[in-house]
Amino acid sequence: MKTIDLSSTPVRELNQALHVQAGAVTEREWLVTHPDGKHNLAVGLNEAVSVDIQGHSGYYCAGMNQKATITIHGNAGVGVAENMMSGLVHVKGSASQSAGATAHGGLLIIDGDAGARCGISLKGADIVVGGSVGHMSCFMGQAGRLVVCGDAGDALGDSLYETRIYVKGSVKSLGSDCIEKAMRAEHLEELTELLNRAGFDEDPASFKRYGSARQLYSFKVDNAAAY
Amino acid sequence: MCGIVGLYLKNPELESQLGALFEPMLLAMTDRGPDSAGFAIYGDEVVDGWIKLTLQSTTADYDWSSLMGALEGRLGCSLDWFSNADAVVLKLNADEHQARAALTELAPEVRVMSIGQSIEILKGMGLPAAIAERFSLSAMKGSHIIGHTRMATESAVTMEGSHPFSTGNDLCLVHNGSLSNHSRLRQELKRRGLQFETENDTEVAAAYLTWRLREGDSLKQALDHALNDLDGFFTFAIGTREGFAVIRDPIACKPAVLAETEDYVAMASEYQALAGLPGIDQARVWEPEPATMYIWERKSA
């Protein structure tokens, strides 16, 4: 295991060392100590390496991830796993706002709470949150799944396209064009698989499903004058 | 972007280290605001009947001795003062209005940064490290302190534009964000008799709170009104004689993180500023909710 101590090594050196792995992976396991809320840790990885960050990370940790498994043993700042393509990002604590924003693929697990706009403009990734999510989560979500084991804040799924949302707790309010939908067998199966993958022992039957009413985004040329 | 930080001590044994604990917090926010910095420190209270003023001059070699002599003569009261870089902390056995009037007459060029029984506001242009060093921040003692590093957006980089802004006796406010309705609010507040020294949006927020408190609001009520009347993005940290408060706008665009242990409550724009505090690994660390007030106050005061 390769250990990089950020109290004595700059973040740029950490990311450079991780990027060198793109050609030929020589170190599969990385340990990052003393992150102390520094920004942009382990961004742009595109090989199946594993990175353990021992503490709280700052903005945009694990952004643009492909294939790598990144575990944050603490809280994550704004935009964790933003634009992830594949791989796994696991936040053992809570995450700030815009967690998993625009992520195309892979799995983001947040053991604690996620702040506002979790999964904003989600494009295909899966996000499983052990706690609650803040307001406007999944705003303009286009694909992928968001699972919330706690509660959701205001305007959940506002202007939603095709992201599927599962919430166990209460939803403060639904956003524009977001509605509650029936839990069919296929959804229970999908949710069970997501909870299992995230390692959460929750009863899938206690969740409700939310999705797009599809009234907002089908632009009709006849209505053009109204815009 | 700007950086805001606050440290409120619950354990009085740490009071002698307040400045030393706080300085790294302020410096950690340099990336968020390298234009100017300032802080409001609470402690060294004057007894009832006395007031404490922080004065600052734009010239480094200002003749404070002469001004203090003249002030003593004019007010006919006991007076105690010490200088710190281009600022002076002045303690007077006098009434606030008399003191202000005498200062306006004797030294209109001198700026009153803060007034109260506990607060001292010190600020300046330049890198936070230079400002901390200038005022010997690391050696300062006190019960709590809030600070600001500024990346100027709404008004020019001047000493007046730097934070904290005093909002009344022993009250001050630091702001990360931008207010969209500050011009109109400023006009309304001017009609209500409030005075402004800058074009800064934060000064409008400070004046707004001053007005609400003058109208008889409690701090909590004033902040409730602020949530309704201030439009835009803000995370505020507010210092009071008894404690401090944190509040974010309903959209909560501007970051904030809080940490609490048995010894202290600490607030910052980013976790980086909290990373060096003692016991932070065991602290409860969380992100304040939008449109929610967080207030800590000393019970004895």
mmCIF file of N, CA and C in Angstrom, chain B residues 6-92:
data_model
loop_
_atom_site.group_PDB
_atom_site.id
_atom_site.type_symbol
_atom_site.label_atom_id
_atom_site.label_comp_id
_atom_site.label_asym_id
_atom_site.label_seq_id
_atom_site.Cartn_x
_atom_site.Cartn_y
_atom_site.Cartn_z
ATOM 1 N N GLY B 6 -15.468 31.638 12.701
ATOM 2 C CA GLY B 6 -15.848 32.065 14.052
ATOM 3 C C GLY B 6 -15.424 31.019 15.057
ATOM 4 N N LEU B 7 -15.030 31.466 16.230
ATOM 5 C CA LEU B 7 -14.655 30.536 17.298
ATOM 6 C C LEU B 7 -15.226 31.059 18.605
ATOM 7 N N TYR B 8 -16.089 30.253 19.195
ATOM 8 C CA TYR B 8 -16.765 30.623 20.439
ATOM 9 C C TYR B 8 -16.347 29.615 21.506
ATOM 10 N N LEU B 9 -15.678 30.097 22.547
ATOM 11 C CA LEU B 9 -15.140 29.194 23.556
ATOM 12 C C LEU B 9 -16.171 28.896 24.633
ATOM 13 N N LYS B 10 -16.368 27.604 24.882
ATOM 14 C CA LYS B 10 -17.240 27.218 25.989
ATOM 15 C C LYS B 10 -16.410 27.019 27.252
ATOM 16 N N ASN B 11 -15.164 26.655 27.069
ATOM 17 C CA ASN B 11 -14.256 26.401 28.189
ATOM 18 C C ASN B 11 -13.412 27.651 28.458
ATOM 19 N N PRO B 12 -13.650 28.336 29.606
ATOM 20 C CA PRO B 12 -12.921 29.587 29.875
ATOM 21 C C PRO B 12 -11.408 29.396 29.965
ATOM 22 N N GLU B 13 -10.984 28.153 30.230
ATOM 23 C CA GLU B 13 -9.535 27.927 30.328
ATOM 24 C C GLU B 13 -8.813 28.155 29.004
ATOM 25 N N LEU B 14 -9.563 28.137 27.909
ATOM 26 C CA LEU B 14 -8.930 28.351 26.601
ATOM 27 C C LEU B 14 -8.833 29.834 26.217
ATOM 28 N N GLU B 15 -9.426 30.699 27.057
ATOM 29 C CA GLU B 15 -9.536 32.116 26.641
ATOM 30 C C GLU B 15 -8.185 32.779 26.380
ATOM 31 N N SER B 16 -7.150 32.329 27.106
ATOM 32 C CA SER B 16 -5.832 32.941 26.885
ATOM 33 C C SER B 16 -5.254 32.535 25.524
ATOM 34 N N GLN B 17 -5.821 31.476 24.925
ATOM 35 C CA GLN B 17 -5.305 30.998 23.631
ATOM 36 C C GLN B 17 -6.203 31.381 22.449
ATOM 37 N N LEU B 18 -7.199 32.219 22.685
ATOM 38 C CA LEU B 18 -8.191 32.478 21.625
ATOM 39 C C LEU B 18 -7.542 32.916 20.309
ATOM 40 N N GLY B 19 -6.655 33.906 20.398
ATOM 41 C CA GLY B 19 -6.004 34.416 19.192
ATOM 42 C C GLY B 19 -5.152 33.359 18.512
ATOM 43 N N ALA B 20 -4.428 32.576 19.324
ATOM 44 C CA ALA B 20 -3.542 31.538 18.768
ATOM 45 C C ALA B 20 -4.351 30.442 18.075
ATOM 46 N N LEU B 21 -5.518 30.104 18.648
ATOM 47 C CA LEU B 21 -6.357 29.085 18.020
ATOM 48 C C LEU B 21 -7.014 29.625 16.754
ATOM 49 N N PHE B 22 -7.321 30.916 16.770
ATOM 50 C CA PHE B 22 -8.100 31.516 15.683
ATOM 51 C C PHE B 22 -7.245 31.904 14.479
ATOM 52 N N GLU B 23 -6.021 32.312 14.716
ATOM 53 C CA GLU B 23 -5.203 32.821 13.599
ATOM 54 C C GLU B 23 -5.081 31.804 12.450
ATOM 55 N N PRO B 24 -4.785 30.533 12.738
ATOM 56 C CA PRO B 24 -4.716 29.573 11.608
ATOM 57 C C PRO B 24 -6.050 29.419 10.878
ATOM 58 N N MET B 25 -7.152 29.604 11.601
ATOM 59 C CA MET B 25 -8.471 29.521 10.964
ATOM 60 C C MET B 25 -8.616 30.626 9.929
ATOM 61 N N LEU B 26 -8.255 31.841 10.338
ATOM 62 C CA LEU B 26 -8.376 32.987 9.426
ATOM 63 C C LEU B 26 -7.441 32.810 8.221
ATOM 64 N N LEU B 27 -6.218 32.396 8.514
ATOM 65 C CA LEU B 27 -5.219 32.247 7.434
ATOM 66 C C LEU B 27 -5.614 31.152 6.443
ATOM 67 N N ALA B 28 -6.291 30.107 6.939
ATOM 68 C CA ALA B 28 -6.710 29.010 6.055
ATOM 69 C C ALA B 28 -7.716 29.489 5.010
ATOM 70 N N MET B 29 -8.361 30.619 5.265
ATOM 71 C CA MET B 29 -9.355 31.150 4.329
ATOM 72 C C MET B 29 -8.763 32.190 3.384
ATOM 73 N N THR B 30 -7.440 32.273 3.312
ATOM 74 C CA THR B 30 -6.789 33.231 2.415
ATOM 75 C C THR B 30 -7.169 32.980 0.958
ATOM 76 N N ASP B 31 -7.252 31.710 0.563
ATOM 77 C CA ASP B 31 -7.606 31.392 -0.827
ATOM 78 C C ASP B 31 -8.991 31.904 -1.185
ATOM 79 N N ARG B 32 -9.863 31.992 -0.204
ATOM 80 C CA ARG B 32 -11.223 32.471 -0.462
ATOM 81 C C ARG B 32 -11.308 33.994 -0.460
ATOM 82 N N GLY B 33 -10.293 34.652 0.079
ATOM 83 C CA GLY B 33 -10.379 36.103 0.178
ATOM 84 C C GLY B 33 -9.042 36.742 0.478
ATOM 85 N N PRO B 34 -8.266 37.060 -0.538
ATOM 86 C CA PRO B 34 -6.947 37.653 -0.304
ATOM 87 C C PRO B 34 -6.922 39.183 -0.318
ATOM 88 N N ASP B 35 -8.099 39.822 -0.468
ATOM 89 C CA ASP B 35 -8.106 41.284 -0.652
ATOM 90 C C ASP B 35 -7.987 42.055 0.655
ATOM 91 N N SER B 36 -8.700 41.583 1.660
ATOM 92 C CA SER B 36 -8.647 42.247 2.954
ATOM 93 C C SER B 36 -9.151 41.267 4.003
ATOM 94 N N ALA B 37 -8.921 41.594 5.239
ATOM 95 C CA ALA B 37 -9.343 40.693 6.313
ATOM 96 C C ALA B 37 -9.608 41.508 7.569
ATOM 97 N N GLY B 38 -10.349 40.916 8.463
ATOM 98 C CA GLY B 38 -10.633 41.584 9.723
ATOM 99 C C GLY B 38 -11.261 40.621 10.694
ATOM 100 N N PHE B 39 -11.342 41.068 11.936
ATOM 101 C CA PHE B 39 -11.961 40.216 12.939
ATOM 102 C C PHE B 39 -12.555 41.069 14.048
ATOM 103 N N ALA B 40 -13.506 40.478 14.740
ATOM 104 C CA ALA B 40 -14.123 41.109 15.912
ATOM 105 C C ALA B 40 -13.884 40.176 17.077
ATOM 106 N N ILE B 41 -13.180 40.677 18.081
ATOM 107 C CA ILE B 41 -12.852 39.840 19.238
ATOM 108 C C ILE B 41 -13.603 40.368 20.467
ATOM 109 N N TYR B 42 -14.072 39.421 21.262
ATOM 110 C CA TYR B 42 -14.857 39.767 22.450
ATOM 111 C C TYR B 42 -14.102 39.355 23.701
ATOM 112 N N GLY B 43 -14.108 40.212 24.701
ATOM 113 C CA GLY B 43 -13.442 39.932 25.970
ATOM 114 C C GLY B 43 -12.995 41.234 26.584
ATOM 115 N N ASP B 44 -12.226 41.161 27.671
ATOM 116 C CA ASP B 44 -11.703 42.358 28.314
ATOM 117 C C ASP B 44 -12.819 43.390 28.491
ATOM 118 N N GLU B 45 -13.915 42.952 29.106
ATOM 119 C CA GLU B 45 -15.107 43.812 29.199
ATOM 120 C C GLU B 45 -14.893 44.999 30.135
ATOM 121 N N VAL B 46 -15.507 46.100 29.781
ATOM 122 C CA VAL B 46 -15.509 47.249 30.692
ATOM 123 C C VAL B 46 -16.725 47.118 31.610
ATOM 124 N N VAL B 47 -16.636 47.752 32.783
ATOM 125 C CA VAL B 47 -17.746 47.668 33.749
ATOM 126 C C VAL B 47 -18.907 48.532 33.283
ATOM 127 N N ASP B 48 -20.072 48.314 33.858
ATOM 128 C CA ASP B 48 -21.249 49.116 33.504
ATOM 129 C C ASP B 48 -20.956 50.594 33.718
ATOM 130 N N GLY B 49 -21.435 51.405 32.824
ATOM 131 C CA GLY B 49 -21.175 52.844 32.907
ATOM 132 C C GLY B 49 -19.993 53.251 32.035
ATOM 133 N N TRP B 50 -19.168 52.271 31.678
ATOM 134 C CA TRP B 50 -18.042 52.532 30.776
ATOM 135 C C TRP B 50 -18.377 51.990 29.384
ATOM 136 N N ILE B 51 -17.740 52.546 28.396
ATOM 137 C CA ILE B 51 -17.868 52.006 27.043
ATOM 138 C C ILE B 51 -16.469 51.802 26.452
ATOM 139 N N LYS B 52 -16.428 50.874 25.499
ATOM 140 C CA LYS B 52 -15.147 50.577 24.833
ATOM 141 C C LYS B 52 -15.314 50.880 23.345
ATOM 142 N N LEU B 53 -14.403 51.635 22.783
ATOM 143 C CA LEU B 53 -14.442 51.934 21.350
ATOM 144 C C LEU B 53 -13.160 51.438 20.695
ATOM 145 N N THR B 54 -13.281 50.930 19.488
ATOM 146 C CA THR B 54 -12.080 50.683 18.685
ATOM 147 C C THR B 54 -12.050 51.765 17.615
ATOM 148 N N LEU B 55 -10.947 52.465 17.542
ATOM 149 C CA LEU B 55 -10.779 53.525 16.549
ATOM 150 C C LEU B 55 -9.662 53.114 15.601
ATOM 151 N N GLN B 56 -9.811 53.502 14.361
ATOM 152 C CA GLN B 56 -8.740 53.185 13.411
ATOM 153 C C GLN B 56 -8.476 54.413 12.545
ATOM 154 N N SER B 57 -7.211 54.599 12.227
ATOM 155 C CA SER B 57 -6.822 55.743 11.407
ATOM 156 C C SER B 57 -6.213 55.248 10.113
ATOM 157 N N THR B 58 -6.323 56.053 9.070
ATOM 158 C CA THR B 58 -5.733 55.647 7.792
ATOM 159 C C THR B 58 -4.238 55.936 7.757
ATOM 160 N N THR B 59 -3.750 56.710 8.714
ATOM 161 C CA THR B 59 -2.311 56.982 8.746
ATOM 162 C C THR B 59 -1.669 56.230 9.912
ATOM 163 N N ALA B 60 -0.544 55.578 9.618
ATOM 164 C CA ALA B 60 0.104 54.711 10.604
ATOM 165 C C ALA B 60 0.653 55.500 11.798
ATOM 166 N N ASP B 61 1.088 56.733 11.540
ATOM 167 C CA ASP B 61 1.731 57.501 12.619
ATOM 168 C C ASP B 61 0.798 58.560 13.211
ATOM 169 N N TYR B 62 -0.456 58.191 13.306
ATOM 170 C CA TYR B 62 -1.441 59.130 13.840
ATOM 171 C C TYR B 62 -1.093 59.514 15.284
ATOM 172 N N ASP B 63 -1.294 60.761 15.634
ATOM 173 C CA ASP B 63 -0.954 61.249 16.983
ATOM 174 C C ASP B 63 -2.112 60.971 17.948
ATOM 175 N N TRP B 64 -2.166 59.732 18.411
ATOM 176 C CA TRP B 64 -3.271 59.329 19.283
ATOM 177 C C TRP B 64 -3.195 60.033 20.644
ATOM 178 N N SER B 65 -1.976 60.259 21.162
ATOM 179 C CA SER B 65 -1.833 60.878 22.487
ATOM 180 C C SER B 65 -2.535 62.228 22.544
ATOM 181 N N SER B 66 -2.322 63.025 21.513
ATOM 182 C CA SER B 66 -2.938 64.355 21.505
ATOM 183 C C SER B 66 -4.453 64.234 21.484
ATOM 184 N N LEU B 67 -4.955 63.308 20.644
ATOM 185 C CA LEU B 67 -6.410 63.147 20.554
ATOM 186 C C LEU B 67 -6.988 62.691 21.893
ATOM 187 N N MET B 68 -6.302 61.750 22.551
ATOM 188 C CA MET B 68 -6.808 61.239 23.828
ATOM 189 C C MET B 68 -6.834 62.345 24.882
ATOM 190 N N GLY B 69 -5.795 63.184 24.878
ATOM 191 C CA GLY B 69 -5.748 64.318 25.806
ATOM 192 C C GLY B 69 -6.917 65.261 25.569
ATOM 193 N N ALA B 70 -7.136 65.567 24.299
ATOM 194 C CA ALA B 70 -8.218 66.492 23.940
ATOM 195 C C ALA B 70 -9.574 65.914 24.317
ATOM 196 N N LEU B 71 -9.706 64.592 24.101
ATOM 197 C CA LEU B 71 -10.975 63.914 24.385
ATOM 198 C C LEU B 71 -11.272 63.940 25.890
ATOM 199 N N GLU B 72 -10.224 63.677 26.664
ATOM 200 C CA GLU B 72 -10.367 63.673 28.125
ATOM 201 C C GLU B 72 -10.820 65.043 28.612
ATOM 202 N N GLY B 73 -10.200 66.086 28.041
ATOM 203 C CA GLY B 73 -10.560 67.454 28.408
ATOM 204 C C GLY B 73 -11.996 67.774 28.040
ATOM 205 N N ARG B 74 -12.379 67.367 26.820
ATOM 206 C CA ARG B 74 -13.711 67.696 26.330
ATOM 207 C C ARG B 74 -14.800 66.985 27.119
ATOM 208 N N LEU B 75 -14.580 65.682 27.398
ATOM 209 C CA LEU B 75 -15.626 64.893 28.059
ATOM 210 C C LEU B 75 -15.552 64.966 29.576
ATOM 211 N N GLY B 76 -14.399 65.354 30.109
ATOM 212 C CA GLY B 76 -14.234 65.445 31.562
ATOM 213 C C GLY B 76 -14.488 64.123 32.260
ATOM 214 N N CYS B 77 -13.950 63.053 31.671
ATOM 215 C CA CYS B 77 -14.207 61.728 32.244
ATOM 216 C C CYS B 77 -12.899 60.947 32.345
ATOM 217 N N SER B 78 -12.966 59.821 33.060
ATOM 218 C CA SER B 78 -11.798 58.935 33.103
ATOM 219 C C SER B 78 -11.665 58.228 31.767
ATOM 220 N N LEU B 79 -10.424 57.954 31.411
ATOM 221 C CA LEU B 79 -10.167 57.406 30.072
ATOM 222 C C LEU B 79 -8.947 56.496 30.131
ATOM 223 N N ASP B 80 -9.030 55.385 29.425
ATOM 224 C CA ASP B 80 -7.937 54.415 29.406
ATOM 225 C C ASP B 80 -7.794 53.973 27.960
ATOM 226 N N TRP B 81 -6.566 53.903 27.465
ATOM 227 C CA TRP B 81 -6.438 53.509 26.059
ATOM 228 C C TRP B 81 -5.114 52.820 25.792
ATOM 229 N N PHE B 82 -5.100 52.019 24.736
ATOM 230 C CA PHE B 82 -3.836 51.461 24.253
ATOM 231 C C PHE B 82 -3.925 51.345 22.739
ATOM 232 N N SER B 83 -2.767 51.437 22.093
ATOM 233 C CA SER B 83 -2.777 51.376 20.632
ATOM 234 C C SER B 83 -2.326 49.998 20.162
ATOM 235 N N ASN B 84 -2.817 49.629 18.984
ATOM 236 C CA ASN B 84 -2.438 48.366 18.364
ATOM 237 C C ASN B 84 -2.353 48.634 16.868
ATOM 238 N N ALA B 85 -1.109 48.722 16.363
ATOM 239 C CA ALA B 85 -0.868 49.090 14.957
ATOM 240 C C ALA B 85 -1.566 50.421 14.662
ATOM 241 N N ASP B 86 -2.441 50.482 13.643
ATOM 242 C CA ASP B 86 -3.085 51.753 13.314
ATOM 243 C C ASP B 86 -4.421 51.929 14.045
ATOM 244 N N ALA B 87 -4.650 51.099 15.067
ATOM 245 C CA ALA B 87 -5.908 51.185 15.808
ATOM 246 C C ALA B 87 -5.659 51.517 17.273
ATOM 247 N N VAL B 88 -6.718 51.949 17.908
ATOM 248 C CA VAL B 88 -6.668 52.250 19.337
ATOM 249 C C VAL B 88 -7.906 51.667 19.993
ATOM 250 N N VAL B 89 -7.704 51.027 21.139
ATOM 251 C CA VAL B 89 -8.846 50.590 21.945
ATOM 252 C C VAL B 89 -8.967 51.584 23.091
ATOM 253 N N LEU B 90 -10.127 52.181 23.170
ATOM 254 C CA LEU B 90 -10.349 53.297 24.088
ATOM 255 C C LEU B 90 -11.479 52.950 25.037
ATOM 256 N N LYS B 91 -11.206 53.067 26.341
ATOM 257 C CA LYS B 91 -12.232 52.786 27.346
ATOM 258 C C LYS B 91 -12.560 54.086 28.057
ATOM 259 N N LEU B 92 -13.857 54.373 28.122
ATOM 260 C CA LEU B 92 -14.311 55.684 28.620
ATOM 261 C C LEU B 92 -15.404 55.522 29.660
#
